[in-house]
Amino acid sequence: MLRVNRRMLWVGSAAIPLHNITWVDAFKWRPDWRVVVARFLAALFCVALLYIGINATNGGDARVGDSSPPLLFIVLVLVVTLWGVFRSKPMLVIEMASGSRVTVTLPSMDELRQIAGWIAYAIENPTVEFTTVVRQHNTNNYGPVVNMNNGRGNTGFKL
């Protein structure tokens, strides 16, 4: 849940003073190609090791027509990798003066843009209050909704 109440932005149980917010934006997140290629190469390496291991247990007698299992694994790895490349996710990112960011998501870009507008309006108007439901960006150790990255001296939450 995302809530603005008495000059504080509440994202789950995390409280952010509105005057500390420096940037709010809604956009479609796309995965980094370098990470996707690295994952593909790592998966391809695992397939090669698996094939070598299977071939070694069969006595090393690979035949010319026996290339379908590794080919099937390679196609499967390629499909999973491409699925990761072409999926995009609408995100709302709220950055604080410390450089830390809170990232939440919803299926609709229009809703995220509207929430970004509400937050920007609440920064300038102290009497504004609202509550809305958002989804977490990913499961993390910091709580059900908040994903904090970067920041000067940010060591995360200490429990």
XYZ file of N, CA, C and O in Angstrom:
636
model
N 0.841 -1.170 0.000
C 0.000 0.000 0.000
C 0.894 1.243 0.000
O 1.936 1.271 0.638
N 0.482 2.235 -0.715
C 1.185 3.512 -0.801
C 0.222 4.576 -0.278
O -0.917 4.648 -0.733
N 0.702 5.391 0.678
C -0.182 6.355 1.324
C 0.573 7.641 1.603
O 1.743 7.611 1.998
N -0.090 8.776 1.382
C 0.440 10.076 1.787
C -0.440 10.577 2.916
O -1.665 10.665 2.774
N 0.211 10.861 4.043
C -0.515 11.291 5.232
C 0.385 12.227 6.029
O 1.487 11.840 6.416
N -0.054 13.437 6.272
C 0.676 14.439 7.071
C 2.125 14.601 6.630
O 3.052 14.419 7.409
N 2.312 14.907 5.346
C 3.623 15.205 4.762
C 4.577 14.017 4.764
O 5.787 14.185 4.666
N 4.047 12.794 4.900
C 4.855 11.574 4.846
C 4.306 10.665 3.750
O 3.097 10.526 3.610
N 5.212 10.066 3.003
C 4.847 9.042 2.034
C 5.138 7.694 2.679
O 6.272 7.412 3.067
N 4.114 6.879 2.814
C 4.251 5.551 3.404
C 4.180 4.529 2.276
O 3.201 4.462 1.546
N 5.229 3.736 2.132
C 5.259 2.639 1.170
C 5.416 1.381 2.009
O 6.501 1.092 2.506
N 4.298 0.680 2.193
C 4.315 -0.422 3.145
C 4.527 0.154 4.525
O 3.814 1.058 4.961
N 5.558 -0.301 5.230
C 5.852 0.222 6.559
C 6.974 1.257 6.543
O 7.350 1.775 7.585
N 7.509 1.565 5.373
C 8.581 2.559 5.258
C 7.979 3.957 5.121
O 7.079 4.177 4.319
N 8.498 4.892 5.911
C 8.019 6.278 5.895
C 9.079 7.178 5.274
O 10.246 7.129 5.657
N 8.649 7.985 4.302
C 9.556 8.897 3.609
C 8.973 10.301 3.722
O 7.849 10.534 3.261
N 9.699 11.249 4.303
C 9.203 12.633 4.328
C 9.095 13.174 2.902
O 10.002 12.989 2.087
N 7.991 13.803 2.591
C 7.776 14.304 1.231
C 8.839 15.308 0.809
O 9.189 15.383 -0.364
N 9.375 16.078 1.761
C 10.388 17.070 1.391
C 11.721 16.419 1.007
O 12.601 17.084 0.474
N 11.899 15.120 1.278
C 13.122 14.416 0.885
C 13.034 13.803 -0.507
O 14.023 13.283 -1.004
N 11.868 13.848 -1.122
C 11.697 13.250 -2.449
C 12.237 14.217 -3.495
O 11.857 15.382 -3.534
N 13.152 13.720 -4.334
C 13.745 14.561 -5.367
C 13.273 14.206 -6.765
O 13.421 15.011 -7.687
N 12.715 13.014 -6.944
C 12.374 12.578 -8.289
C 11.304 11.501 -8.224
O 11.392 10.572 -7.417
N 10.280 11.622 -9.052
C 9.217 10.621 -9.169
C 8.983 10.399 -10.656
O 8.815 11.364 -11.406
N 8.985 9.134 -11.083
C 8.773 8.855 -12.495
C 8.113 7.501 -12.672
O 8.393 6.561 -11.935
N 7.247 7.412 -13.657
C 6.611 6.156 -14.053
C 7.107 5.828 -15.455
O 7.067 6.673 -16.349
N 7.599 4.620 -15.638
C 8.122 4.219 -16.944
C 8.043 2.713 -17.084
O 7.770 1.995 -16.116
N 8.291 2.233 -18.288
C 8.344 0.787 -18.548
C 9.783 0.338 -18.382
O 10.668 0.786 -19.096
N 10.013 -0.558 -17.426
C 11.337 -1.101 -17.173
C 11.630 -2.201 -18.180
O 10.817 -3.061 -18.441
N 12.808 -2.135 -18.761
C 13.265 -3.184 -19.672
C 14.566 -3.754 -19.127
O 15.402 -3.030 -18.612
N 14.746 -5.073 -19.274
C 15.966 -5.686 -18.736
C 17.220 -5.228 -19.470
O 17.164 -4.836 -20.638
N 18.335 -5.286 -18.793
C 19.634 -4.923 -19.349
C 20.118 -6.051 -20.260
O 20.191 -7.207 -19.853
N 20.464 -5.722 -21.499
C 20.913 -6.727 -22.474
C 22.160 -7.458 -22.009
O 22.305 -8.651 -22.241
N 23.069 -6.745 -21.373
C 24.307 -7.394 -20.920
C 24.019 -8.493 -19.916
O 24.613 -9.573 -19.967
N 23.100 -8.245 -18.999
C 22.734 -9.248 -18.006
C 22.061 -10.435 -18.676
O 22.343 -11.594 -18.356
N 21.196 -10.149 -19.629
C 20.488 -11.227 -20.325
C 21.470 -12.090 -21.111
O 21.391 -13.330 -21.077
N 22.414 -11.470 -21.811
C 23.411 -12.232 -22.571
C 24.289 -13.047 -21.631
O 24.590 -14.218 -21.907
N 24.666 -12.477 -20.493
C 25.486 -13.214 -19.523
C 24.727 -14.416 -18.982
O 25.295 -15.511 -18.847
N 23.445 -14.241 -18.697
C 22.645 -15.378 -18.222
C 22.508 -16.443 -19.298
O 22.543 -17.639 -19.003
N 22.339 -16.008 -20.546
C 22.225 -16.969 -21.647
C 23.509 -17.778 -21.789
O 23.478 -19.002 -21.929
N 24.644 -17.104 -21.748
C 25.919 -17.809 -21.875
C 26.158 -18.752 -20.695
O 26.669 -19.865 -20.882
N 25.762 -18.341 -19.502
C 25.904 -19.214 -18.333
C 25.008 -20.448 -18.471
O 25.432 -21.575 -18.180
N 23.790 -20.246 -18.945
C 22.888 -21.382 -19.137
C 23.401 -22.295 -20.242
O 23.314 -23.519 -20.137
N 23.951 -21.718 -21.299
C 24.517 -22.514 -22.389
C 25.710 -23.338 -21.887
O 25.863 -24.504 -22.263
N 26.509 -22.742 -21.037
C 27.641 -23.451 -20.433
C 27.142 -24.630 -19.589
O 27.712 -25.726 -19.633
N 26.067 -24.399 -18.821
C 25.493 -25.483 -18.009
C 24.958 -26.604 -18.890
O 25.113 -27.787 -18.559
N 24.331 -26.248 -20.018
C 23.837 -27.263 -20.953
C 25.003 -28.071 -21.508
O 24.931 -29.304 -21.614
N 26.095 -27.392 -21.851
C 27.270 -28.097 -22.371
C 27.837 -29.043 -21.320
O 28.182 -30.195 -21.629
N 27.942 -28.594 -20.070
C 28.431 -29.468 -19.005
C 27.495 -30.654 -18.786
O 27.951 -31.787 -18.581
N 26.189 -30.395 -18.839
C 25.219 -31.468 -18.683
C 25.367 -32.495 -19.802
O 25.359 -33.696 -19.557
N 25.536 -32.028 -21.032
C 25.696 -32.931 -22.170
C 26.982 -33.745 -22.040
O 26.979 -34.951 -22.303
N 28.048 -33.100 -21.629
C 29.317 -33.822 -21.456
C 29.167 -34.875 -20.355
O 29.639 -36.004 -20.488
N 28.469 -34.519 -19.275
C 28.245 -35.471 -18.189
C 27.390 -36.652 -18.625
O 27.677 -37.800 -18.286
N 26.322 -36.386 -19.377
C 25.466 -37.467 -19.871
C 26.237 -38.348 -20.841
O 26.147 -39.575 -20.803
N 27.004 -37.730 -21.710
C 27.785 -38.469 -22.700
C 28.841 -39.334 -22.013
O 29.106 -40.453 -22.438
N 29.437 -38.828 -20.954
C 30.461 -39.590 -20.237
C 29.851 -40.799 -19.535
O 30.474 -41.851 -19.455
N 28.623 -40.673 -19.014
C 27.980 -41.805 -18.348
C 27.522 -42.868 -19.331
O 27.341 -44.017 -18.967
N 27.337 -42.501 -20.603
C 26.944 -43.465 -21.637
C 28.150 -44.123 -22.281
O 28.022 -44.757 -23.319
N 29.294 -43.956 -21.725
C 30.495 -44.584 -22.266
C 31.134 -43.805 -23.388
O 32.033 -44.282 -24.055
N 30.677 -42.586 -23.620
C 31.290 -41.734 -24.641
C 30.975 -42.140 -26.056
O 31.636 -41.712 -26.984
N 29.934 -42.962 -26.244
C 29.626 -43.394 -27.604
C 28.501 -42.545 -28.199
O 27.397 -43.013 -28.403
N 28.786 -41.279 -28.447
C 27.804 -40.399 -29.071
C 27.702 -40.716 -30.546
O 28.691 -40.884 -31.227
N 26.472 -40.807 -31.008
C 26.225 -41.087 -32.423
C 25.837 -39.810 -33.138
O 25.476 -38.826 -32.524
N 25.865 -39.861 -34.474
C 25.569 -38.672 -35.266
C 24.141 -38.212 -35.061
O 23.850 -37.033 -34.965
N 23.183 -39.112 -34.942
C 21.772 -38.744 -34.794
C 21.357 -38.443 -33.375
O 20.189 -38.192 -33.124
N 22.261 -38.451 -32.412
C 21.919 -38.250 -31.006
C 22.028 -36.793 -30.558
O 22.206 -36.531 -29.385
N 21.904 -35.834 -31.438
C 22.098 -34.436 -31.053
C 20.812 -33.757 -30.616
O 20.823 -32.600 -30.274
N 19.675 -34.458 -30.612
C 18.414 -33.805 -30.273
C 18.296 -33.403 -28.803
O 17.776 -32.337 -28.530
N 18.744 -34.186 -27.796
C 18.616 -33.687 -26.416
C 19.382 -32.392 -26.161
O 18.813 -31.459 -25.599
N 20.646 -32.252 -26.583
C 21.298 -30.959 -26.351
C 20.640 -29.833 -27.146
O 20.538 -28.707 -26.656
N 20.180 -30.142 -28.352
C 19.507 -29.129 -29.159
C 18.226 -28.675 -28.470
O 17.910 -27.489 -28.448
N 17.501 -29.613 -27.882
C 16.281 -29.285 -27.152
C 16.591 -28.377 -25.965
O 15.894 -27.393 -25.736
N 17.660 -28.685 -25.217
C 18.054 -27.845 -24.089
C 18.459 -26.446 -24.556
O 18.115 -25.453 -23.931
N 19.186 -26.368 -25.655
C 19.623 -25.067 -26.173
C 18.430 -24.231 -26.602
O 18.355 -23.030 -26.306
N 17.464 -24.847 -27.276
C 16.257 -24.123 -27.696
C 15.477 -23.659 -26.469
O 14.987 -22.518 -26.431
N 15.371 -24.506 -25.457
C 14.671 -24.130 -24.232
C 15.352 -22.950 -23.542
O 14.690 -21.992 -23.124
N 16.670 -22.990 -23.443
C 17.424 -21.884 -22.837
C 17.224 -20.604 -23.649
O 17.034 -19.523 -23.099
N 17.240 -20.712 -24.965
C 17.047 -19.544 -25.827
C 15.652 -18.951 -25.647
O 15.501 -17.730 -25.554
N 14.629 -19.792 -25.573
C 13.261 -19.305 -25.390
C 13.116 -18.593 -24.048
O 12.541 -17.502 -23.967
N 13.643 -19.187 -22.987
C 13.552 -18.560 -21.665
C 14.310 -17.232 -21.647
O 13.843 -16.241 -21.085
N 15.466 -17.187 -22.283
C 16.255 -15.951 -22.342
C 15.519 -14.868 -23.116
O 15.451 -13.718 -22.672
N 14.965 -15.210 -24.262
C 14.244 -14.220 -25.061
C 12.989 -13.738 -24.351
O 12.616 -12.578 -24.467
N 12.344 -14.620 -23.598
C 11.188 -14.199 -22.821
C 11.618 -13.134 -21.803
O 10.914 -12.155 -21.591
N 12.784 -13.305 -21.214
C 13.298 -12.329 -20.259
C 13.659 -11.005 -20.913
O 13.542 -9.946 -20.308
N 14.086 -11.044 -22.174
C 14.467 -9.825 -22.885
C 13.256 -8.994 -23.263
O 13.242 -7.777 -23.123
N 12.217 -9.647 -23.739
C 11.102 -8.907 -24.320
C 9.989 -8.573 -23.343
O 9.033 -7.911 -23.720
N 10.103 -8.994 -22.115
C 9.081 -8.596 -21.167
C 9.476 -7.248 -20.570
O 10.628 -6.974 -20.283
N 8.507 -6.403 -20.404
C 8.743 -5.117 -19.758
C 7.702 -4.959 -18.663
O 6.623 -5.545 -18.727
N 8.047 -4.182 -17.671
C 7.169 -4.037 -16.519
C 6.985 -2.565 -16.203
O 7.969 -1.836 -16.095
N 5.735 -2.098 -16.049
C 5.523 -0.710 -15.627
C 6.020 -0.511 -14.197
O 5.728 -1.323 -13.322
N 6.783 0.550 -13.996
C 7.383 0.810 -12.687
C 7.132 2.262 -12.277
O 7.097 3.145 -13.118
N 7.010 2.469 -10.977
C 6.995 3.805 -10.395
C 8.205 3.885 -9.488
O 8.343 3.088 -8.560
N 9.102 4.827 -9.780
C 10.324 4.985 -9.002
C 10.266 6.326 -8.284
O 9.991 7.358 -8.891
N 10.531 6.273 -6.981
C 10.557 7.474 -6.147
C 11.962 7.561 -5.573
O 12.395 6.673 -4.848
N 12.681 8.625 -5.924
C 14.056 8.779 -5.456
C 14.121 9.840 -4.373
O 13.491 10.895 -4.472
N 14.926 9.561 -3.342
C 15.093 10.491 -2.234
C 16.385 11.281 -2.385
O 17.232 10.946 -3.204
N 16.540 12.310 -1.579
C 17.729 13.158 -1.624
C 18.989 12.368 -1.306
O 20.075 12.715 -1.758
N 18.875 11.280 -0.578
C 20.032 10.456 -0.247
C 20.495 9.603 -1.420
O 21.566 9.012 -1.373
N 19.680 9.524 -2.468
C 20.003 8.677 -3.609
C 19.310 7.332 -3.552
O 19.342 6.581 -4.506
N 18.673 7.010 -2.429
C 17.920 5.767 -2.321
C 16.656 5.865 -3.160
O 16.122 6.946 -3.373
N 16.193 4.709 -3.628
C 14.994 4.669 -4.454
C 14.009 3.654 -3.906
O 14.395 2.615 -3.420
N 12.728 3.977 -4.036
C 11.656 3.043 -3.752
C 11.012 2.730 -5.096
O 10.685 3.635 -5.862
N 10.843 1.441 -5.388
C 10.298 1.016 -6.671
C 9.072 0.161 -6.427
O 9.144 -0.830 -5.702
N 7.947 0.550 -7.023
C 6.716 -0.235 -6.932
C 6.151 -0.399 -8.338
O 6.568 0.280 -9.277
N 5.191 -1.303 -8.474
C 4.653 -1.578 -9.797
C 3.149 -1.850 -9.741
O 2.614 -2.195 -8.689
N 2.525 -1.644 -10.866
C 1.131 -1.988 -11.131
C 1.051 -2.416 -12.591
O 1.924 -2.052 -13.386
N 0.029 -3.123 -12.988
C -0.072 -3.523 -14.397
C -0.323 -2.346 -15.351
O 0.010 -2.411 -16.519
N -0.874 -1.255 -14.861
C -1.282 -0.145 -15.725
C -0.338 1.056 -15.610
O -0.126 1.583 -14.512
N 0.196 1.489 -16.749
C 1.033 2.699 -16.770
C 0.222 3.931 -16.402
O 0.735 4.844 -15.747
N -1.048 3.986 -16.815
C -1.880 5.149 -16.515
C -2.058 5.331 -15.008
O -1.980 6.450 -14.498
N -2.270 4.231 -14.291
C -2.406 4.318 -12.839
C -1.110 4.795 -12.199
O -1.132 5.613 -11.279
N 0.030 4.287 -12.681
C 1.321 4.708 -12.117
C 1.588 6.185 -12.391
O 2.097 6.893 -11.523
N 1.250 6.658 -13.575
C 1.422 8.086 -13.878
C 0.524 8.942 -12.992
O 0.922 10.024 -12.545
N -0.689 8.447 -12.744
C -1.608 9.176 -11.876
C -1.060 9.246 -10.454
O -1.087 10.303 -9.822
N -0.525 8.141 -9.953
C 0.064 8.125 -8.607
C 1.275 9.056 -8.544
O 1.453 9.791 -7.570
N 2.110 9.066 -9.600
C 3.260 9.982 -9.643
C 2.783 11.426 -9.583
O 3.375 12.259 -8.885
N 1.713 11.725 -10.289
C 1.139 13.070 -10.241
C 0.621 13.423 -8.863
O 0.804 14.550 -8.389
N -0.026 12.475 -8.207
C -0.517 12.710 -6.843
C 0.634 12.999 -5.888
O 0.542 13.887 -5.047
N 1.715 12.237 -6.023
C 2.875 12.450 -5.131
C 3.485 13.823 -5.379
O 3.800 14.567 -4.445
N 3.660 14.185 -6.652
C 4.215 15.506 -6.981
C 3.310 16.623 -6.465
O 3.797 17.633 -5.940
N 2.008 16.438 -6.575
C 1.065 17.439 -6.073
C 1.136 17.526 -4.548
O 1.079 18.615 -3.979
N 1.290 16.367 -3.887
C 1.352 16.343 -2.416
C 2.615 17.023 -1.895
O 2.607 17.578 -0.787
N 3.694 17.002 -2.674
C 4.933 17.670 -2.251
C 4.701 19.175 -2.129
O 5.187 19.817 -1.203
N 3.924 19.731 -3.036
C 3.668 21.178 -3.050
C 2.480 21.596 -2.182
O 2.343 22.766 -1.860
N 1.617 20.655 -1.837
C 0.395 20.974 -1.080
C 0.334 20.118 0.184
O -0.038 18.948 0.128
N 0.661 20.709 1.340
C 0.771 19.941 2.586
C -0.527 19.286 3.060
O -0.489 18.357 3.844
N -1.667 19.739 2.593
C -2.933 19.191 3.087
C -3.395 17.956 2.324
O -4.366 17.321 2.722
N -2.709 17.606 1.241
C -3.134 16.479 0.408
C -2.847 15.162 1.116
O -1.776 14.959 1.678
N -3.847 14.279 1.086
C -3.692 12.927 1.603
C -4.371 11.968 0.637
O -5.420 12.283 0.090
N -3.759 10.800 0.423
C -4.382 9.762 -0.401
C -3.808 8.405 -0.042
O -2.756 8.298 0.588
N -4.508 7.376 -0.441
C -4.086 5.990 -0.226
C -4.400 5.203 -1.486
O -5.457 5.377 -2.084
N -3.463 4.351 -1.898
C -3.673 3.484 -3.051
C -2.928 2.177 -2.845
O -2.016 2.102 -2.016
N -3.308 1.178 -3.586
C -2.680 -0.138 -3.477
C -1.727 -0.330 -4.644
O -2.090 -0.085 -5.796
N -0.495 -0.712 -4.340
C 0.510 -1.005 -5.359
C 1.071 -2.396 -5.091
O 0.801 -2.990 -4.055
N 1.859 -2.872 -6.025
C 2.488 -4.179 -5.862
C 3.975 -4.010 -5.687
O 4.554 -3.026 -6.114
N 4.575 -5.003 -5.104
C 6.010 -4.950 -4.885
C 6.756 -5.145 -6.193
O 6.272 -5.792 -7.106
N 7.944 -4.560 -6.269
C 8.807 -4.751 -7.440
C 9.377 -6.152 -7.432
O 9.366 -6.855 -8.407
N 9.905 -6.559 -6.330
C 10.414 -7.915 -6.155
C 10.439 -8.226 -4.674
O 10.336 -7.352 -3.838
N 10.576 -9.483 -4.349
C 10.681 -9.864 -2.953
C 12.090 -9.562 -2.495
O 13.052 -9.928 -3.153
N 12.207 -8.860 -1.407
C 13.525 -8.504 -0.901
C 13.542 -8.629 0.608
O 12.543 -8.927 1.226
N 14.666 -8.353 1.198
C 14.817 -8.489 2.645
C 14.362 -7.263 3.409
O 14.448 -7.243 4.617
N 13.903 -6.237 2.714
C 13.583 -4.984 3.377
C 12.111 -4.826 3.691
O 11.716 -3.885 4.321
N 11.260 -5.701 3.208
C 9.837 -5.580 3.464
C 9.035 -5.994 2.265
O 9.582 -6.355 1.226
N 7.750 -5.944 2.355
C 6.920 -6.480 1.288
C 6.847 -5.611 0.044
O 6.540 -6.103 -1.012
N 7.141 -4.315 0.129
C 6.949 -3.440 -1.014
C 8.198 -2.650 -1.371
O 8.473 -2.408 -2.527
N 8.995 -2.266 -0.398
C 10.089 -1.327 -0.628
C 11.312 -2.036 -1.197
O 11.681 -3.101 -0.747
N 11.919 -1.445 -2.215
C 13.171 -1.932 -2.777
C 14.120 -0.751 -2.818
O 14.042 0.078 -3.701
N 15.005 -0.633 -1.835
C 15.901 0.517 -1.750
C 17.234 0.175 -2.384
O 17.823 -0.856 -2.098
N 17.707 1.049 -3.247
C 18.980 0.858 -3.941
C 19.839 2.102 -3.763
O 19.326 3.193 -3.609
N 21.134 1.906 -3.855
C 22.106 3.008 -3.861
C 22.041 3.826 -2.585
O 21.731 3.325 -1.529
N 22.310 5.073 -2.676
C 22.264 5.958 -1.524
C 23.619 6.106 -0.864
O 24.439 5.206 -0.883
N 23.849 7.269 -0.322
C 25.090 7.531 0.399
C 24.958 7.013 1.816
O 24.148 7.471 2.580
N 25.775 6.027 2.153
C 25.746 5.488 3.502
C 24.541 4.607 3.781
O 24.256 4.298 4.928
N 23.790 4.217 2.752
C 22.621 3.379 2.954
C 23.072 1.959 3.254
O 23.679 1.307 2.427
N 22.772 1.487 4.432
C 23.138 0.115 4.813
C 21.914 -0.770 4.928
O 21.995 -1.884 5.424
N 20.768 -0.291 4.499
C 19.538 -1.090 4.596
C 18.924 -0.978 5.969
O 19.311 -0.151 6.784
N 17.950 -1.823 6.209
C 17.240 -1.818 7.485
C 17.953 -2.740 8.450
O 18.308 -3.848 8.111
N 18.146 -2.294 9.676
C 18.732 -3.112 10.735
C 17.616 -3.535 11.674
O 16.927 -2.703 12.235
N 17.438 -4.827 11.821
C 16.383 -5.337 12.704
C 16.964 -5.839 13.989
O 18.039 -6.287 14.090
